[in-house]
mmCIF file of C-alpha atoms in Angstrom:
data_model
loop_
_atom_site.group_PDB
_atom_site.id
_atom_site.type_symbol
_atom_site.label_atom_id
_atom_site.label_comp_id
_atom_site.label_asym_id
_atom_site.label_seq_id
_atom_site.Cartn_x
_atom_site.Cartn_y
_atom_site.Cartn_z
ATOM 1 C CA MET A 1 25.214 5.248 -33.079
ATOM 2 C CA ILE A 2 27.085 6.221 -29.886
ATOM 3 C CA MET A 3 24.179 8.593 -29.220
ATOM 4 C CA MET A 4 21.659 5.888 -29.698
ATOM 5 C CA ARG A 5 23.491 3.469 -27.432
ATOM 6 C CA SER A 6 23.833 6.243 -24.834
ATOM 7 C CA VAL A 7 20.060 6.724 -24.945
ATOM 8 C CA ILE A 8 19.333 2.811 -24.588
ATOM 9 C CA ALA A 9 21.862 2.721 -21.718
ATOM 10 C CA CYS A 10 20.004 5.513 -19.820
ATOM 11 C CA CYS A 11 16.609 4.067 -20.682
ATOM 12 C CA LEU A 12 17.850 0.865 -19.247
ATOM 13 C CA LEU A 13 19.244 2.376 -16.108
ATOM 14 C CA ILE A 14 15.945 4.117 -15.417
ATOM 15 C CA PHE A 15 13.821 0.908 -15.939
ATOM 16 C CA LEU A 16 16.162 -0.937 -13.554
ATOM 17 C CA VAL A 17 15.834 1.974 -10.859
ATOM 18 C CA CYS A 18 12.219 1.986 -11.457
ATOM 19 C CA ALA A 19 11.929 -1.630 -10.939
ATOM 20 C CA ALA A 20 13.841 -1.820 -7.925
ATOM 21 C CA ALA A 21 11.697 1.075 -6.378
ATOM 22 C CA PHE A 22 8.562 -0.957 -7.481
ATOM 23 C CA SER A 23 10.070 -4.044 -5.871
ATOM 24 C CA SER A 24 10.861 -2.372 -2.639
ATOM 25 C CA PHE A 25 7.314 -0.846 -2.796
ATOM 26 C CA SER A 26 5.575 -3.875 -3.293
ATOM 27 C CA VAL A 27 7.442 -5.491 -0.270
ATOM 28 C CA ALA A 28 6.621 -2.941 1.886
ATOM 29 C CA ILE A 29 3.206 -3.008 0.962
ATOM 30 C CA ALA A 30 2.991 -6.765 1.326
ATOM 31 C CA SER A 31 4.646 -6.442 4.756
ATOM 32 C CA ALA A 32 1.858 -3.735 5.798
ATOM 33 C CA THR A 33 -0.948 -6.047 4.490
ATOM 34 C CA THR A 34 0.309 -8.942 6.623
ATOM 35 C CA THR A 35 1.649 -7.441 9.933
ATOM 36 C CA GLY A 36 0.456 -3.760 9.682
ATOM 37 C CA GLY A 37 2.262 -0.900 8.927
ATOM 38 C CA LEU A 38 1.861 2.951 7.593
ATOM 39 C CA LEU A 39 -0.204 3.886 4.830
ATOM 40 C CA ARG A 40 1.216 5.314 1.547
ATOM 41 C CA ASN A 41 2.442 8.526 2.840
ATOM 42 C CA GLY A 42 0.884 7.915 6.224
ATOM 43 C CA ASN A 43 3.564 10.211 8.064
ATOM 44 C CA PHE A 44 2.733 13.199 5.440
ATOM 45 C CA GLU A 45 6.596 13.434 5.017
ATOM 46 C CA TYR A 46 5.780 13.839 1.201
ATOM 47 C CA GLY A 47 3.818 17.189 0.905
ATOM 48 C CA PRO A 48 2.592 19.688 -1.351
ATOM 49 C CA LYS A 49 4.464 21.876 -3.847
ATOM 50 C CA SER A 50 5.113 25.368 -3.053
ATOM 51 C CA SER A 51 2.532 26.385 -5.747
ATOM 52 C CA GLN A 52 -0.110 24.325 -3.971
ATOM 53 C CA LEU A 53 0.109 26.105 -0.750
ATOM 54 C CA ARG A 54 -1.065 29.428 0.466
ATOM 55 C CA GLY A 55 0.956 29.839 3.736
ATOM 56 C CA ARG A 56 0.259 26.744 5.424
ATOM 57 C CA VAL A 57 -3.200 26.063 3.655
ATOM 58 C CA VAL A 58 -3.190 23.286 0.827
ATOM 59 C CA THR A 59 -5.135 24.532 -2.200
ATOM 60 C CA ASP A 60 -5.274 21.517 -4.150
ATOM 61 C CA ARG A 61 -7.249 18.581 -3.098
ATOM 62 C CA HIS A 62 -4.603 16.109 -4.668
ATOM 63 C CA ALA A 63 -1.568 18.191 -3.483
ATOM 64 C CA ILE A 64 -0.555 15.592 -0.583
ATOM 65 C CA PRO A 65 0.644 12.557 -2.342
ATOM 66 C CA ASN A 66 -1.742 9.449 -1.905
ATOM 67 C CA TRP A 67 -4.297 11.415 -0.089
ATOM 68 C CA GLU A 68 -7.359 13.559 -1.117
ATOM 69 C CA ILE A 69 -8.435 16.483 0.985
ATOM 70 C CA SER A 70 -11.513 18.593 1.268
ATOM 71 C CA GLY A 71 -11.952 21.839 3.220
ATOM 72 C CA TYR A 72 -9.400 23.728 5.244
ATOM 73 C CA VAL A 73 -6.498 21.607 5.526
ATOM 74 C CA GLU A 74 -2.916 22.831 6.698
ATOM 75 C CA TYR A 75 0.426 21.261 6.050
ATOM 76 C CA ILE A 76 2.469 21.622 9.299
ATOM 77 C CA LYS A 77 6.091 21.700 9.852
ATOM 78 C CA SER A 78 7.331 20.654 13.294
ATOM 79 C CA GLY A 79 8.319 23.748 15.260
ATOM 80 C CA GLN A 80 5.959 26.223 13.566
ATOM 81 C CA LYS A 81 3.968 28.478 15.909
ATOM 82 C CA GLN A 82 0.216 29.360 15.979
ATOM 83 C CA GLY A 83 0.284 32.450 18.443
ATOM 84 C CA ASP A 84 2.142 31.319 21.307
ATOM 85 C CA MET A 85 1.566 27.707 20.709
ATOM 86 C CA LEU A 86 4.413 25.462 19.495
ATOM 87 C CA LEU A 87 3.141 22.894 16.980
ATOM 88 C CA VAL A 88 5.105 19.758 17.493
ATOM 89 C CA VAL A 89 5.160 16.654 15.167
ATOM 90 C CA PRO A 90 5.640 13.390 16.922
ATOM 91 C CA GLU A 91 7.181 11.585 14.261
ATOM 92 C CA GLY A 92 9.264 12.938 11.260
ATOM 93 C CA ALA A 93 8.877 16.552 10.422
ATOM 94 C CA TYR A 94 5.431 17.126 8.813
ATOM 95 C CA ALA A 95 1.784 16.445 9.947
ATOM 96 C CA VAL A 96 -1.519 17.862 8.768
ATOM 97 C CA ARG A 97 -4.226 19.988 10.510
ATOM 98 C CA LEU A 98 -7.886 19.608 9.851
ATOM 99 C CA GLY A 99 -9.882 22.834 10.297
ATOM 100 C CA ASN A 100 -13.528 23.225 10.279
ATOM 101 C CA GLU A 101 -15.371 20.430 8.268
ATOM 102 C CA ALA A 102 -12.100 19.178 6.772
ATOM 103 C CA SER A 103 -11.277 15.957 5.765
ATOM 104 C CA ILE A 104 -8.517 13.724 4.415
ATOM 105 C CA THR A 105 -9.087 10.423 2.492
ATOM 106 C CA GLN A 106 -7.185 7.568 1.010
ATOM 107 C CA LYS A 107 -8.275 4.384 -0.838
ATOM 108 C CA LEU A 108 -7.097 1.249 0.534
ATOM 109 C CA ASN A 109 -6.862 -1.998 -1.442
ATOM 110 C CA LEU A 110 -8.053 -4.728 1.106
ATOM 111 C CA LYS A 111 -9.507 -8.162 1.204
ATOM 112 C CA LYS A 112 -13.341 -7.904 1.132
ATOM 113 C CA GLY A 113 -14.913 -9.087 4.299
ATOM 114 C CA GLY A 114 -11.481 -8.628 6.176
ATOM 115 C CA PHE A 115 -11.308 -7.218 9.601
ATOM 116 C CA TYR A 116 -8.844 -4.279 10.049
ATOM 117 C CA SER A 117 -7.889 -1.611 12.440
ATOM 118 C CA ILE A 118 -6.502 1.741 11.812
ATOM 119 C CA THR A 119 -4.035 3.561 14.306
ATOM 120 C CA PHE A 120 -3.286 7.322 13.977
ATOM 121 C CA SER A 121 -1.679 9.770 16.040
ATOM 122 C CA THR A 122 -3.513 13.132 16.838
ATOM 123 C CA ALA A 123 -3.247 16.231 19.012
ATOM 124 C CA ARG A 124 -5.457 19.100 19.731
ATOM 125 C CA THR A 125 -4.584 22.494 19.263
ATOM 126 C CA CYS A 126 -6.693 25.544 20.100
ATOM 127 C CA ALA A 127 -10.269 24.217 19.776
ATOM 128 C CA GLN A 128 -12.590 23.628 22.738
ATOM 129 C CA GLU A 129 -14.167 20.130 22.077
ATOM 130 C CA GLU A 130 -12.297 18.580 19.363
ATOM 131 C CA LYS A 131 -13.589 15.410 17.721
ATOM 132 C CA LEU A 132 -12.560 13.401 14.915
ATOM 133 C CA ASN A 133 -15.116 11.313 12.530
ATOM 134 C CA VAL A 134 -13.506 8.187 11.296
ATOM 135 C CA SER A 135 -15.224 6.344 8.508
ATOM 136 C CA VAL A 136 -14.985 4.115 5.395
ATOM 137 C CA TYR A 137 -17.110 3.769 2.313
ATOM 138 C CA PRO A 138 -18.613 1.558 1.017
ATOM 139 C CA ASN A 139 -20.316 0.677 4.395
ATOM 140 C CA SER A 140 -23.141 -1.536 5.107
ATOM 141 C CA GLU A 141 -23.288 -1.205 8.802
ATOM 142 C CA GLU A 142 -25.052 1.686 9.803
ATOM 143 C CA ASN A 143 -22.850 2.164 12.924
ATOM 144 C CA ASP A 144 -19.563 1.378 11.319
ATOM 145 C CA TRP A 145 -18.063 4.813 12.042
ATOM 146 C CA GLY A 146 -16.777 6.693 15.059
ATOM 147 C CA ILE A 147 -16.708 10.011 16.510
ATOM 148 C CA LEU A 148 -13.601 10.061 18.845
ATOM 149 C CA PRO A 149 -13.412 12.938 21.262
ATOM 150 C CA VAL A 150 -9.834 14.053 21.363
ATOM 151 C CA GLN A 151 -9.801 16.924 23.552
ATOM 152 C CA THR A 152 -8.659 14.980 26.456
ATOM 153 C CA MET A 153 -4.866 14.265 26.490
ATOM 154 C CA TYR A 154 -3.903 11.063 28.027
ATOM 155 C CA SER A 155 -0.076 11.395 27.039
ATOM 156 C CA SER A 156 2.402 13.896 28.487
ATOM 157 C CA ASN A 157 3.706 14.984 24.993
ATOM 158 C CA GLY A 158 0.262 16.326 23.937
ATOM 159 C CA TRP A 159 -0.056 13.373 21.091
ATOM 160 C CA ASP A 160 -2.199 10.427 21.440
ATOM 161 C CA LEU A 161 -2.348 7.181 19.483
ATOM 162 C CA TYR A 162 -5.994 6.448 18.572
ATOM 163 C CA SER A 163 -7.245 3.150 17.090
ATOM 164 C CA TRP A 164 -10.464 2.087 15.196
ATOM 165 C CA ALA A 165 -11.663 -0.835 13.539
ATOM 166 C CA PHE A 166 -13.728 -2.001 10.767
ATOM 167 C CA GLN A 167 -14.795 -4.590 8.060
ATOM 168 C CA ALA A 168 -14.117 -4.225 4.606
ATOM 169 C CA ASP A 169 -17.290 -4.349 2.576
ATOM 170 C CA ALA A 170 -15.341 -4.179 -0.780
ATOM 171 C CA SER A 171 -12.064 -4.687 -2.207
ATOM 172 C CA VAL A 172 -11.306 -1.054 -2.571
ATOM 173 C CA VAL A 173 -12.542 1.280 0.283
ATOM 174 C CA ALA A 174 -12.167 5.133 0.919
ATOM 175 C CA PHE A 175 -10.885 5.643 4.492
ATOM 176 C CA THR A 176 -11.642 9.202 5.826
ATOM 177 C CA ILE A 177 -10.692 11.182 8.747
ATOM 178 C CA HIS A 178 -13.076 14.192 9.262
ATOM 179 C CA ASN A 179 -13.093 17.199 11.541
ATOM 180 C CA PRO A 180 -16.940 17.948 12.117
ATOM 181 C CA GLY A 181 -15.979 21.105 14.258
ATOM 182 C CA ALA A 182 -17.323 24.658 13.697
ATOM 183 C CA GLU A 183 -14.987 26.939 15.479
ATOM 184 C CA GLU A 184 -14.932 30.616 15.037
ATOM 185 C CA ASP A 185 -11.067 30.152 13.834
ATOM 186 C CA PRO A 186 -11.301 27.661 11.055
ATOM 187 C CA ALA A 187 -7.742 26.794 11.808
ATOM 188 C CA CYS A 188 -8.518 25.729 15.176
ATOM 189 C CA GLY A 189 -8.545 21.732 14.580
ATOM 190 C CA PRO A 190 -6.572 18.750 15.602
ATOM 191 C CA LEU A 191 -3.378 17.552 14.050
ATOM 192 C CA LEU A 192 -2.808 14.222 12.453
ATOM 193 C CA ASP A 193 0.148 12.046 11.703
ATOM 194 C CA SER A 194 1.388 8.522 11.483
ATOM 195 C CA VAL A 195 -1.694 6.850 10.035
ATOM 196 C CA ALA A 196 -1.318 3.031 9.850
ATOM 197 C CA LEU A 197 -3.216 -0.049 8.991
ATOM 198 C CA LYS A 198 -3.352 -3.684 10.400
ATOM 199 C CA PRO A 199 -5.440 -6.791 9.398
ATOM 200 C CA LEU A 200 -6.966 -8.510 12.495
ATOM 201 C CA SER A 201 -7.866 -11.883 12.989
ATOM 202 C CA ILE A 202 -10.843 -13.113 15.212
ATOM 203 C CA PRO A 203 -9.498 -15.283 18.086
ATOM 204 C CA LYS A 204 -11.594 -18.399 19.057
ATOM 205 C CA PRO A 205 -12.002 -19.878 22.395
ATOM 206 C CA THR A 206 -10.180 -23.174 23.111
ATOM 207 C CA LYS A 207 -10.844 -26.172 25.301
ATOM 208 C CA ASP A 208 -8.018 -24.817 27.786
ATOM 209 C CA ASN A 209 -9.658 -21.195 27.834
ATOM 210 C CA VAL A 210 -13.026 -20.129 27.104
ATOM 211 C CA MET A 211 -11.926 -16.340 26.815
ATOM 212 C CA LYS A 212 -11.043 -15.190 23.253
ATOM 213 C CA ASN A 213 -8.003 -12.961 23.054
ATOM 214 C CA GLY A 214 -7.376 -13.367 26.733
ATOM 215 C CA ASP A 215 -3.721 -12.577 26.173
ATOM 216 C CA PHE A 216 -4.459 -9.620 24.328
ATOM 217 C CA GLU A 217 -1.884 -10.230 21.876
ATOM 218 C CA GLU A 218 -4.386 -9.432 18.709
ATOM 219 C CA GLY A 219 -4.957 -5.843 18.681
ATOM 220 C CA PRO A 220 -4.461 -2.466 16.848
ATOM 221 C CA TYR A 221 -1.003 -1.520 15.225
ATOM 222 C CA VAL A 222 1.467 -0.061 17.515
ATOM 223 C CA ILE A 223 3.723 2.473 15.644
ATOM 224 C CA PRO A 224 7.239 1.856 16.354
ATOM 225 C CA LYS A 225 9.004 4.616 18.559
ATOM 226 C CA THR A 226 5.515 6.074 20.184
ATOM 227 C CA PRO A 227 6.065 5.313 23.769
ATOM 228 C CA GLY A 228 2.605 6.405 24.801
ATOM 229 C CA GLY A 229 0.521 3.066 23.947
ATOM 230 C CA VAL A 230 -2.634 3.158 21.707
ATOM 231 C CA LEU A 231 -5.968 4.263 22.860
ATOM 232 C CA ILE A 232 -9.088 1.960 22.246
ATOM 233 C CA PRO A 233 -12.162 4.117 22.085
ATOM 234 C CA PRO A 234 -15.334 2.963 24.035
ATOM 235 C CA TYR A 235 -17.940 0.900 22.236
ATOM 236 C CA ILE A 236 -20.351 3.661 21.819
ATOM 237 C CA GLU A 237 -17.847 5.226 19.649
ATOM 238 C CA ASP A 238 -16.979 2.181 17.608
ATOM 239 C CA ASP A 239 -19.083 -0.434 16.388
ATOM 240 C CA HIS A 240 -16.221 -2.870 15.906
ATOM 241 C CA SER A 241 -13.667 -3.219 18.539
ATOM 242 C CA PRO A 242 -9.823 -2.950 17.673
ATOM 243 C CA LEU A 243 -9.350 -5.412 20.471
ATOM 244 C CA PRO A 244 -10.962 -8.555 18.993
ATOM 245 C CA GLY A 245 -12.955 -10.542 21.490
ATOM 246 C CA TRP A 246 -13.501 -7.490 23.503
ATOM 247 C CA THR A 247 -15.710 -4.416 24.003
ATOM 248 C CA VAL A 248 -14.745 -1.296 25.941
ATOM 249 C CA GLU A 249 -18.015 -0.840 27.926
ATOM 250 C CA SER A 250 -17.459 2.332 29.358
ATOM 251 C CA LEU A 251 -17.227 6.130 28.903
ATOM 252 C CA LYS A 252 -13.518 6.409 28.721
ATOM 253 C CA ALA A 253 -10.858 4.699 26.484
ATOM 254 C CA VAL A 254 -8.457 2.037 27.449
ATOM 255 C CA LYS A 255 -4.928 1.965 26.429
ATOM 256 C CA TYR A 256 -3.288 -0.926 24.442
ATOM 257 C CA LEU A 257 0.409 -1.703 25.602
ATOM 258 C CA ASP A 258 3.220 -3.051 23.976
ATOM 259 C CA SER A 259 6.371 -4.732 25.724
ATOM 260 C CA GLU A 260 8.872 -2.402 23.704
ATOM 261 C CA HIS A 261 7.761 0.428 25.885
ATOM 262 C CA PHE A 262 6.013 -0.931 28.819
ATOM 263 C CA TYR A 263 6.030 -3.843 31.402
ATOM 264 C CA VAL A 264 3.741 -6.516 30.170
ATOM 265 C CA PRO A 265 3.066 -9.236 32.661
ATOM 266 C CA GLY A 266 3.044 -11.904 29.887
ATOM 267 C CA GLY A 267 3.667 -11.958 26.092
ATOM 268 C CA ARG A 268 3.836 -8.702 24.162
ATOM 269 C CA ARG A 269 0.735 -7.014 24.697
ATOM 270 C CA ALA A 270 -1.687 -5.961 27.528
ATOM 271 C CA VAL A 271 -4.377 -3.582 28.405
ATOM 272 C CA GLU A 272 -4.268 -0.637 31.076
ATOM 273 C CA LEU A 273 -7.536 0.583 32.492
ATOM 274 C CA ILE A 274 -6.753 4.537 32.546
ATOM 275 C CA GLY A 275 -9.861 5.914 33.537
ATOM 276 C CA GLY A 276 -10.975 4.640 36.662
ATOM 277 C CA LYS A 277 -14.647 3.099 36.901
ATOM 278 C CA GLU A 278 -15.053 4.968 33.460
ATOM 279 C CA SER A 279 -12.689 2.436 31.807
ATOM 280 C CA ALA A 280 -13.854 -1.074 31.464
ATOM 281 C CA ILE A 281 -13.520 -4.058 29.247
ATOM 282 C CA THR A 282 -16.288 -6.732 28.661
ATOM 283 C CA GLN A 283 -16.468 -10.358 26.984
ATOM 284 C CA ILE A 284 -19.408 -12.476 26.806
ATOM 285 C CA VAL A 285 -18.571 -16.160 26.797
ATOM 286 C CA ARG A 286 -20.299 -19.200 26.497
ATOM 287 C CA THR A 287 -20.804 -21.174 29.679
ATOM 288 C CA ILE A 288 -22.737 -24.554 30.948
ATOM 289 C CA PRO A 289 -25.480 -23.517 33.434
ATOM 290 C CA GLY A 290 -24.635 -25.247 36.919
ATOM 291 C CA LYS A 291 -20.966 -25.775 35.902
ATOM 292 C CA ILE A 292 -18.092 -24.109 38.101
ATOM 293 C CA TYR A 293 -15.646 -22.052 36.389
ATOM 294 C CA VAL A 294 -12.341 -20.433 37.423
ATOM 295 C CA LEU A 295 -11.485 -16.966 36.246
ATOM 296 C CA THR A 296 -7.725 -16.099 36.254
ATOM 297 C CA PHE A 297 -5.903 -13.020 35.347
ATOM 298 C CA LYS A 298 -2.932 -10.975 36.003
ATOM 299 C CA VAL A 299 -2.951 -7.284 37.537
ATOM 300 C CA GLY A 300 0.103 -5.146 37.664
ATOM 301 C CA ASP A 301 1.798 -1.823 36.440
ATOM 302 C CA GLY A 302 3.205 -0.984 33.158
ATOM 303 C CA LYS A 303 6.595 0.553 34.541
ATOM 304 C CA ASN A 304 5.086 3.960 33.619
ATOM 305 C CA GLN A 305 5.482 5.782 36.899
ATOM 306 C CA CYS A 306 1.978 4.835 37.778
ATOM 307 C CA GLU A 307 2.494 4.381 41.523
ATOM 308 C CA GLY A 308 0.265 3.858 44.272
ATOM 309 C CA THR A 309 -2.746 1.538 45.076
ATOM 310 C CA LEU A 310 -4.250 0.236 41.948
ATOM 311 C CA GLY A 311 -7.367 -1.757 42.167
ATOM 312 C CA VAL A 312 -9.338 -3.929 39.616
ATOM 313 C CA GLU A 313 -13.007 -5.105 40.005
ATOM 314 C CA ALA A 314 -13.588 -8.486 38.072
ATOM 315 C CA PHE A 315 -17.046 -9.332 37.488
ATOM 316 C CA ALA A 316 -17.969 -12.981 36.272
ATOM 317 C CA GLY A 317 -21.712 -13.244 36.184
ATOM 318 C CA LYS A 318 -23.026 -12.577 39.668
ATOM 319 C CA ALA A 319 -19.765 -13.086 41.089
ATOM 320 C CA VAL A 320 -17.380 -10.382 41.911
ATOM 321 C CA GLY A 321 -13.571 -10.175 42.862
ATOM 322 C CA LYS A 322 -11.650 -7.232 43.977
ATOM 323 C CA VAL A 323 -8.041 -7.053 43.668
ATOM 324 C CA VAL A 324 -5.487 -4.768 45.101
ATOM 325 C CA TYR A 325 -2.054 -4.124 43.572
ATOM 326 C CA VAL A 326 0.452 -1.679 45.183
ATOM 327 C CA SER A 327 2.541 -0.319 42.573
ATOM 328 C CA SER A 328 5.983 1.296 42.971
ATOM 329 C CA GLY A 329 5.604 2.296 39.099
ATOM 330 C CA LYS A 330 8.561 0.136 38.016
ATOM 331 C CA GLY A 331 6.794 -2.882 36.773
ATOM 332 C CA GLY A 332 5.521 -6.101 38.317
ATOM 333 C CA PHE A 333 2.131 -7.963 38.626
ATOM 334 C CA LYS A 334 0.177 -10.436 40.671
ATOM 335 C CA GLU A 335 -2.229 -13.306 40.090
ATOM 336 C CA ALA A 336 -5.724 -13.282 40.857
ATOM 337 C CA LYS A 337 -8.746 -15.757 40.386
ATOM 338 C CA VAL A 338 -12.539 -15.536 40.715
ATOM 339 C CA THR A 339 -14.449 -18.899 41.071
ATOM 340 C CA PHE A 340 -18.105 -18.911 40.347
ATOM 341 C CA ARG A 341 -21.027 -21.229 39.358
ATOM 342 C CA ALA A 342 -22.495 -20.379 35.805
ATOM 343 C CA ASP A 343 -26.401 -19.654 35.920
ATOM 344 C CA ALA A 344 -26.731 -19.151 32.174
ATOM 345 C CA ALA A 345 -25.516 -20.200 28.668
ATOM 346 C CA ARG A 346 -23.757 -16.776 28.304
ATOM 347 C CA THR A 347 -21.654 -15.179 31.119
ATOM 348 C CA ARG A 348 -20.632 -11.577 31.020
ATOM 349 C CA ILE A 349 -17.051 -11.258 32.131
ATOM 350 C CA SER A 350 -15.829 -7.559 32.857
ATOM 351 C CA PHE A 351 -12.732 -5.887 34.296
ATOM 352 C CA LEU A 352 -12.790 -2.335 35.591
ATOM 353 C CA SER A 353 -10.328 0.008 37.462
ATOM 354 C CA SER A 354 -11.385 0.875 41.152
ATOM 355 C CA TYR A 355 -9.598 4.197 41.326
ATOM 356 C CA TYR A 356 -8.572 7.100 39.319
ATOM 357 C CA THR A 357 -4.798 7.233 39.168
ATOM 358 C CA MET A 358 -2.195 9.611 37.602
ATOM 359 C CA THR A 359 1.387 9.183 36.778
ATOM 360 C CA SER A 360 3.886 10.560 39.241
ATOM 361 C CA ASP A 361 5.783 12.771 36.834
ATOM 362 C CA ASN A 362 3.468 15.560 37.599
ATOM 363 C CA THR A 363 2.294 15.568 33.905
ATOM 364 C CA GLY A 364 -1.316 14.847 34.756
ATOM 365 C CA SER A 365 -1.279 11.771 32.645
ATOM 366 C CA LEU A 366 -4.132 9.228 33.407
ATOM 367 C CA CYS A 367 -2.887 5.643 34.267
ATOM 368 C CA GLY A 368 -4.168 2.632 36.033
ATOM 369 C CA PRO A 369 -3.688 -1.077 36.553
ATOM 370 C CA VAL A 370 -2.603 -3.419 33.606
ATOM 371 C CA ILE A 371 -4.622 -6.561 32.943
ATOM 372 C CA ASP A 372 -3.254 -9.584 31.133
ATOM 373 C CA ASP A 373 -3.552 -13.360 30.567
ATOM 374 C CA VAL A 374 -7.170 -13.736 31.310
ATOM 375 C CA ARG A 375 -8.158 -17.525 31.425
ATOM 376 C CA LEU A 376 -11.457 -19.164 32.199
ATOM 377 C CA VAL A 377 -11.670 -22.784 32.427
ATOM 378 C CA SER A 378 -13.939 -25.334 34.353
ATOM 379 C CA VAL A 379 -12.605 -26.856 37.500
ATOM 380 C CA ARG A 380 -12.353 -30.111 35.816
ATOM 381 C CA ASN A 381 -9.395 -28.659 34.020
ATOM 382 C CA PRO A 382 -8.031 -25.920 36.334
ATOM 383 C CA PRO A 383 -5.136 -23.630 35.326
ATOM 384 C CA THR A 384 -1.630 -25.147 36.589
ATOM 385 C CA SER A 385 -0.589 -21.534 37.527
ATOM 386 C CA VAL A 386 -3.001 -21.258 40.447
#
């Protein structure tokens, strides 16, 4: 009888512990669903058993918890070396590396028809032109996938945060990151870490502002304690924009900034144009032909040692406004406006950086002017701040 009571007590204890763990897990998933967060084992801190590794190479397709792998995948510990190259992990102690034609997949439970963004951290290693193919399945849209070139390093520590967006065509989708490379050394491929998901809403214009998401508050998930900002790829590499309402209409990415790590002119989010004239954002808005509109916006620097003369060119239909902001790299902004008469029912609003700029810390990191608080109103209801 005493033994039976002990067994029952032990089973009860295990049940309570499992229930508590499940409750915590459920809360975490609910939080990630509403505000964004890491995928299950999104930072790869839970890894293969020693029996599922051959050196660093993962030998079992289900060895990394919550993920399914294909091809040459390595499980990397921070501080490991490849020749003279030190492999650094930006968050936690572990990451994965995708070799030639390798991929890693996780199934996601989503709201069918919902709009989502993915954020992930990546670093190049020894390949010459590293790329990543990001996709979801099922997928009814022909161009709803992206090949992201990751050979350009935008941050000083070698790791960049990229974002990508998609619409869920089913309640369960398979999200995949694939390395399409074909290097002589199969191990030469990009490192991956910190994969996160965030649901996005589609902002609508209001009577006080024709622009959608003009304050840039809606955008990709920013992983905490990652100071480099999130790169938003050009539209030619992304059918949906992780920055709702906006298209990155250029050859280079733009950077999404958060107020926890950068100076932001207004609110908690802004956009930095980091690629000169090759870094531009665009939005097409409804206008009434013949009516006069005032476009206002803020131009500044992100307090990221981006010093010197920063320039922004703003296009509103046929009207062009050029703004020069002299930056000390310590944060600040100036307000600007462009007045124009609409000549069509649709007007293209665009911003691009006039100059190529690098940070003054000798790292060679690209930087540029920060854009925020974009507003478009008719002259009958002009903005009070101008």
